[in-house]
XYZ file of C-alpha atoms in Angstrom:
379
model
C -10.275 34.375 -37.408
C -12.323 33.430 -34.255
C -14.208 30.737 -36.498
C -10.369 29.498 -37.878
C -9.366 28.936 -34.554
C -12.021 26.740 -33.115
C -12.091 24.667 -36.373
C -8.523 24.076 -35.980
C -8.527 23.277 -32.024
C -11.982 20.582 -33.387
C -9.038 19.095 -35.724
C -6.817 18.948 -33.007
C -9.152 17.082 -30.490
C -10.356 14.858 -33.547
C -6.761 14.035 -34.193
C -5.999 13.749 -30.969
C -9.057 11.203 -30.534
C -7.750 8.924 -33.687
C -4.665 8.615 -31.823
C -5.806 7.179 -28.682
C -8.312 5.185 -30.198
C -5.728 3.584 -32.684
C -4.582 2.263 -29.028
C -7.245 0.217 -28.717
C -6.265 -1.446 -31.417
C -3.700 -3.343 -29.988
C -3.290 -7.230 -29.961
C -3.410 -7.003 -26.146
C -6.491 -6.014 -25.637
C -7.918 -8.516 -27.931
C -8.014 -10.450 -24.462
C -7.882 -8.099 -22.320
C -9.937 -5.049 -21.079
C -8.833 -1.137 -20.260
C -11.236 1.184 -18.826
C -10.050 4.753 -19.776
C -11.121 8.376 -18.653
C -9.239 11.902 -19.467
C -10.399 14.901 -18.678
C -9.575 18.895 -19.042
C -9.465 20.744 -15.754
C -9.689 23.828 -16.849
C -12.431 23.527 -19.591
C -13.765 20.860 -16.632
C -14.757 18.645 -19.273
C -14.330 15.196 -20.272
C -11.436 14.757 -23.146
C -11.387 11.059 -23.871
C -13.409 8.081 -22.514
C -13.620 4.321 -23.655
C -14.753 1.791 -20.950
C -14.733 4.247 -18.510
C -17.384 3.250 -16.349
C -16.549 -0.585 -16.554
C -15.789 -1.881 -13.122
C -12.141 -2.835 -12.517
C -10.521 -3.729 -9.246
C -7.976 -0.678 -9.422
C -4.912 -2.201 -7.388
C -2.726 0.551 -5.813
C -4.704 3.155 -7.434
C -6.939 2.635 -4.724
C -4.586 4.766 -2.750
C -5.937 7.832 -4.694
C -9.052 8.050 -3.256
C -7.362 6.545 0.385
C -5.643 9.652 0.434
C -8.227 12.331 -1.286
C -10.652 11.087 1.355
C -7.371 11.411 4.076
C -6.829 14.749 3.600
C -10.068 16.260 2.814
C -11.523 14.072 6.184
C -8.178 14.565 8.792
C -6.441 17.638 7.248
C -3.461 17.890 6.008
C -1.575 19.047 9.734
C -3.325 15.636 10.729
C -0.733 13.650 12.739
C -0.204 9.910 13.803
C 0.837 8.974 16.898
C 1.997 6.477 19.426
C 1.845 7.697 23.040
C 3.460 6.514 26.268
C 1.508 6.984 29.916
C 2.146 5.473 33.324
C -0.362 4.369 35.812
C 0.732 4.625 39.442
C 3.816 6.395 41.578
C 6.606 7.299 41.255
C 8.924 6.494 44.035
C 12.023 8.177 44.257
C 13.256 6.878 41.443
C 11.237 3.566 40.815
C 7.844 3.092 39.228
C 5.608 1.563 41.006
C 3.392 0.421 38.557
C 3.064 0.017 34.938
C 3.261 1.933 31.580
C 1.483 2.027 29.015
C 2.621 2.298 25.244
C -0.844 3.376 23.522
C -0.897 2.819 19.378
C -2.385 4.930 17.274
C -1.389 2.606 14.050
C 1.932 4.992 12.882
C 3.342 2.836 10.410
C 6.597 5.535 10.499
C 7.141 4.921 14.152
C 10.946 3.258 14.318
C 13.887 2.790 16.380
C 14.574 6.736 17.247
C 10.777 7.066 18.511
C 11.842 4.044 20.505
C 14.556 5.865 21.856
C 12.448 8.769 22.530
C 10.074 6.922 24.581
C 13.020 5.278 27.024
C 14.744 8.926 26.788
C 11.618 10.259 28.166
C 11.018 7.777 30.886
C 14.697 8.827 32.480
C 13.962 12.132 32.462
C 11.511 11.731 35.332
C 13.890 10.435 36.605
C 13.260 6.387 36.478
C 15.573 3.756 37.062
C 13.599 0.982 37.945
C 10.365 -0.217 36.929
C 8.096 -2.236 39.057
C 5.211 -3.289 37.381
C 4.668 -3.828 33.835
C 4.736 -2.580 30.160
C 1.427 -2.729 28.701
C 0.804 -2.470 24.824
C -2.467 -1.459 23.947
C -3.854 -1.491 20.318
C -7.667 -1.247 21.652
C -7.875 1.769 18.954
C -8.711 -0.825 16.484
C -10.521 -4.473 16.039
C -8.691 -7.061 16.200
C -8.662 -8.452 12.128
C -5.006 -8.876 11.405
C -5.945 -8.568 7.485
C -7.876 -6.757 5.091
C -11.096 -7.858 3.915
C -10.301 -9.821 0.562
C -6.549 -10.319 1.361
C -4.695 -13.202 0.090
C -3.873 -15.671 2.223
C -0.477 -16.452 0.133
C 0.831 -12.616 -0.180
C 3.614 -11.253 2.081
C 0.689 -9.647 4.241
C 1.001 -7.011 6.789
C -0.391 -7.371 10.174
C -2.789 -4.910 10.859
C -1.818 -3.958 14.587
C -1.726 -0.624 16.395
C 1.267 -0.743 17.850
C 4.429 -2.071 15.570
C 8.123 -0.962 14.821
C 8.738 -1.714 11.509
C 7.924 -5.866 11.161
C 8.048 -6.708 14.979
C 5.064 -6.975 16.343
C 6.040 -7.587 19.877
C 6.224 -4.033 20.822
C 5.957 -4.349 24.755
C 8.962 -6.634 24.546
C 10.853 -4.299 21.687
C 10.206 -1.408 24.656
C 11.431 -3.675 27.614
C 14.804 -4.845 25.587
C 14.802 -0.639 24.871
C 14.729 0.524 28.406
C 17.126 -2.550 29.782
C 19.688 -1.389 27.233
C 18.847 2.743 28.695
C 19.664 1.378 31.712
C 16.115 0.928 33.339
C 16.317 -2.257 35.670
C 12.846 -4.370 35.243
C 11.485 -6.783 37.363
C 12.735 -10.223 37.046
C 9.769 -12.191 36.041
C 7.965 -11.609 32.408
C 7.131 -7.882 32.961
C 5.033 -7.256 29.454
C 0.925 -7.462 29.071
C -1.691 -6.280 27.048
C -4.051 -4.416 27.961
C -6.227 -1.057 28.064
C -4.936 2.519 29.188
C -6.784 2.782 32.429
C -8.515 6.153 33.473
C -5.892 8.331 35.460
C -3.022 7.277 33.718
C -0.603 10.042 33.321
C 0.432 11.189 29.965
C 4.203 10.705 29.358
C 4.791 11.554 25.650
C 3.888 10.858 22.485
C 5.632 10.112 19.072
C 3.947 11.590 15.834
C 4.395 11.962 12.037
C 2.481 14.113 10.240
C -0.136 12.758 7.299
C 2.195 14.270 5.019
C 5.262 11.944 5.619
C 2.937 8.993 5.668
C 1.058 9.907 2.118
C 4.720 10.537 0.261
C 5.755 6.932 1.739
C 2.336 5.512 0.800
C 2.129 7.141 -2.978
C 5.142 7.393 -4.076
C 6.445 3.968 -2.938
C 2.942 2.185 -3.172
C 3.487 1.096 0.514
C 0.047 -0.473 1.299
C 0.986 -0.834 5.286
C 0.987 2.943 5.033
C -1.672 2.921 2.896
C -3.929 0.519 5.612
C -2.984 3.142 8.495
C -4.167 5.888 6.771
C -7.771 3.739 6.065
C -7.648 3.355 9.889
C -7.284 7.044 10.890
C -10.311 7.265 9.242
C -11.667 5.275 11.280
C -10.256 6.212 14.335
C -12.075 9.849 13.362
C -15.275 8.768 13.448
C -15.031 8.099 17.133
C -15.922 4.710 17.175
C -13.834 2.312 19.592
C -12.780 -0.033 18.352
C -12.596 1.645 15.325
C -13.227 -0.295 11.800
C -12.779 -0.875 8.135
C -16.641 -0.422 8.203
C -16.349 3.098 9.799
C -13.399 4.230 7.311
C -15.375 2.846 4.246
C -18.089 5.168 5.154
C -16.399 8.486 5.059
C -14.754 6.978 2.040
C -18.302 6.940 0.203
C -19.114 10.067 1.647
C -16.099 11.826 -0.557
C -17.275 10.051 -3.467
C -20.816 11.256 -3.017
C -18.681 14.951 -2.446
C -16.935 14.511 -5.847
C -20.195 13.795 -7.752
C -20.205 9.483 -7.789
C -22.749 7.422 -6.686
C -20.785 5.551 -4.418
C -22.840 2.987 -4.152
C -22.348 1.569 -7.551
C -18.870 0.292 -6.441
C -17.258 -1.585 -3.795
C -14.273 -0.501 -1.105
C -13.308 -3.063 0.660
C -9.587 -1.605 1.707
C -7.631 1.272 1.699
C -4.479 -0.034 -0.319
C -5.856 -1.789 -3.170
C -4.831 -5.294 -2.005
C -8.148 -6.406 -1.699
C -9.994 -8.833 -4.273
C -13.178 -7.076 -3.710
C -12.500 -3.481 -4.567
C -14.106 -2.534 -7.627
C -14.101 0.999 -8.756
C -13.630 2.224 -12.033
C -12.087 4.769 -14.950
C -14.282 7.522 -14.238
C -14.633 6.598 -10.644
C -10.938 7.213 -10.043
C -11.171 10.304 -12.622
C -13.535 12.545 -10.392
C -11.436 12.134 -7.117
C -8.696 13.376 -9.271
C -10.546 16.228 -9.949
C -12.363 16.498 -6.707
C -8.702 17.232 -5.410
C -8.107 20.093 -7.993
C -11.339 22.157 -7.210
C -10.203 21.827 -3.837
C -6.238 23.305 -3.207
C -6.418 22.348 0.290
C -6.316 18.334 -1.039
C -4.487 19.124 -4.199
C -1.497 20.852 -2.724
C -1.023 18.123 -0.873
C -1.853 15.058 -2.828
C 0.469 16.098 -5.664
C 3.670 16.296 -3.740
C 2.855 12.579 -2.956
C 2.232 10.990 -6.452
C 5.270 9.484 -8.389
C 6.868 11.666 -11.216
C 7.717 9.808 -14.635
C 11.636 9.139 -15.151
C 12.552 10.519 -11.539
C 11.343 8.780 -8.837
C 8.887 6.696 -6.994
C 7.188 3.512 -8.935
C 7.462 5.628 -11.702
C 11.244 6.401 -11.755
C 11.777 4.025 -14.974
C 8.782 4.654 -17.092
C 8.009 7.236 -19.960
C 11.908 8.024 -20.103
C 13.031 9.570 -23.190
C 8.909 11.067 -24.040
C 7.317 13.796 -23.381
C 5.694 12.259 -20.754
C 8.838 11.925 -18.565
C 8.849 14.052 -15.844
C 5.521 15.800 -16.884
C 3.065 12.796 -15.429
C 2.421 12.943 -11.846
C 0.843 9.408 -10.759
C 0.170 6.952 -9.178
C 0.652 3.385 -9.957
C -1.323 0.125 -9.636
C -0.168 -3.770 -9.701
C -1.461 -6.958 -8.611
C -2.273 -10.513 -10.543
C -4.616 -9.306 -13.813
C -4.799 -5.792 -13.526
C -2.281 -2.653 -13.995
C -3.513 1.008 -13.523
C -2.466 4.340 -13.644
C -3.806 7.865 -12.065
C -2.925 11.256 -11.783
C -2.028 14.134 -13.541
C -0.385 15.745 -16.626
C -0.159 19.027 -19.167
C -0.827 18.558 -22.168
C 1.029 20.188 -24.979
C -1.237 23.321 -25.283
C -0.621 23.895 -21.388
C -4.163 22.515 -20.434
C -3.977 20.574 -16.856
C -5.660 17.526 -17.375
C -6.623 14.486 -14.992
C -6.801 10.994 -15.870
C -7.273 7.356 -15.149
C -6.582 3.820 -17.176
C -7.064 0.263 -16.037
C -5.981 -2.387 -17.537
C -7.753 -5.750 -16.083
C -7.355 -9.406 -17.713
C -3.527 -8.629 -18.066
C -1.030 -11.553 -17.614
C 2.235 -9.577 -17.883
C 2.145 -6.280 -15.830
C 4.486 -4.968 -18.610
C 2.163 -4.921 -21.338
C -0.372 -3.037 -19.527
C 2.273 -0.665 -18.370
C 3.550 -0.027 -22.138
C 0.141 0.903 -23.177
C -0.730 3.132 -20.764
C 2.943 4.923 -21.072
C 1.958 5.445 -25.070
C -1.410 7.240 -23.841
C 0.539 9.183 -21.563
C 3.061 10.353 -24.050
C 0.373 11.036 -26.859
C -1.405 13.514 -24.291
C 1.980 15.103 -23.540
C 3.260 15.269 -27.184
């Protein structure tokens, strides 16, 4: 009976096998290349691999090991912040000198932390303000873009201190506490500058890593994705902090998860870049990294896109049995179109896995091909 059993489950992975190879059969990747890794969680072996160790630039499925790395490094009660101090006296009820808005790169931070901030000035009591509001975004160099950024794309700008698209925060905060009520000095009253020893510590705005990673997965947001890279960097201590310092502790996971990191390339923490390269298996082992480890996987699956329900997923794999059983996340940018997560397969087994397509003129294609692998593993 024993013996029965394991010949049939060796038909079933043969089968199984025919099925995905007859995949690679199609006319699209006559011109085209897809790098391709599967593998069984619980057997922690690999199910499927063609390609696997080609190297790809991964687009947004760079994110994947952005956040592994995120919460493994911060923690998952990690928060982002953007704090408020003032440096001088309070007189009655003016300031005599200036405050300081101090960013900590929270992409989340938006009109009601603005209000926070001026709501938190009047309660010590503040009515006028004379000095200045000082912005400083020393937590970070000064490189507006990622390394390997397009010049033409609809770029963010990599600053500290932002609410939503403005990037004039000091003068966002001055318009803020005019309307609260707060009269300013006359003349131009913002700077930049650094938070000067002494200051005293006002408030501070947070979100927690959480909000950012559901924002940043689900919705591929790559400013979210680019302010998680920098906490990184902010962690390591280093002032200002780099895309250097977060590419290091990025490696370091890698090494963690069993790669050789330095048989690819990182250049970003969103995939944008032209000069990430990573690959199948690459993308495969952070995926499982995060499943040996709850503390990262309880948290990194709550974050990735579910097929047919929401996220950049919400319209694929409807009506198979993939549909709401794949948990991943997405990749898109001119030539290539990935896909990584998670799924269970038919006999229950939790499996991991990773495709690239690279060479690929029409997103779409690439998409429909790796929806048919998902659905074969589900069916």
């Amino acid at each position: 009976m024993a013996m029965l059993m394991l010949m049939s489950a060796s038909a079933e992975a043969q089968q199984l096998k025919l099925r995905l190879d007859s995949l690679f059969s199609d006319p699209l990747l006559e011109t085209t290349q897809m790098g391709v890794m599967i593998w069984d969680l619980a057997a922690d072996s690999m199910v499927y691999g063609r390609q696997q160790r080609q190297l790809m630039r991964p687009a947004s499925t760079m994110k994947v090991l952005t956040a592994v790395t995120a919460i493994d490094v911060l923690g998952s009660d990690y928060t982002l912040s953007t704090s408020l101090y003032y440096h001088g006296e309070v007189v009655g009820r003016t300031l005599v000198g200036d405050l300081y808005c101090v960013g900590g790169m929270d992409p989340m931070f938006d009109t009601d932390d603005m209000e926070a901030l001026v709501a938190n000035v009047r309660r010590l009591g503040i009515d006028t303000l004379r000095g200045r509001i000082v912005a400083d975004t020393s937590v970070k160099d000064t490189l507006r873009w990622g390394e390997g950024w397009c010049w033409d794309d609809d770029n963010y700008d990599l600053t500290p201190l932002r609410m939503g698209r403005r990037l004039d925060f000091a003068e966002q905060m001055a318009a803020w506490m005019a309307r609260g009520g707060v009269v300013l000095p006359d003349e131009a009253c913002t700077a930049k500058g650094r938070l000067p020893q002494g200051a005293t510590f006002v408030c501070a705005r947070t979100h927690t890593l959480d909000q950012v990673l559901r924002e940043m997965m689900k919705e591929s947001n790559n400013l979210y994705a680019e302010s998680v890279f920098y906490q990184l960097a902010i962690k390591t201590g280093h002032r200002p902090a780099t895309a250097k310092d977060a590419r290091k502790l990025m490696r370091d996971a890698m090494l963690r998860a069993g790669l050789l990191p330095q048989q690819y390339r990182i250049a970003d923490g969103s995939g944008l870049s032209l000069y990430n390269y990573l690959s199948a298996e690459a993308l495969t082992m952070m995926l499982r990294y995060a499943w040996f480890d709850e503390r990262i996987y309880t948290h990194l699956l709550p974050s990735l896109p579910i097929a047919g329900e929401d996220g950049t997923l919400k319209r694929r794999m409807i009506g198979t049995a993939a549909e709401k059983n794949v948990q991943a996340k997405t990749g898109t940018v001119a030539g290539i179109t990935s896909l990584a997560g998670y799924l269970t397969s038919r006999e229950g087994h939790r499996l991991c896995f990773a495709i690239i397509n690279q060479g690929v003129m029409r997103a779409a294609e690439g998409r429909q091909l790796q929806d048919k692998m998902c659905a074969i593993l589900c069916e």
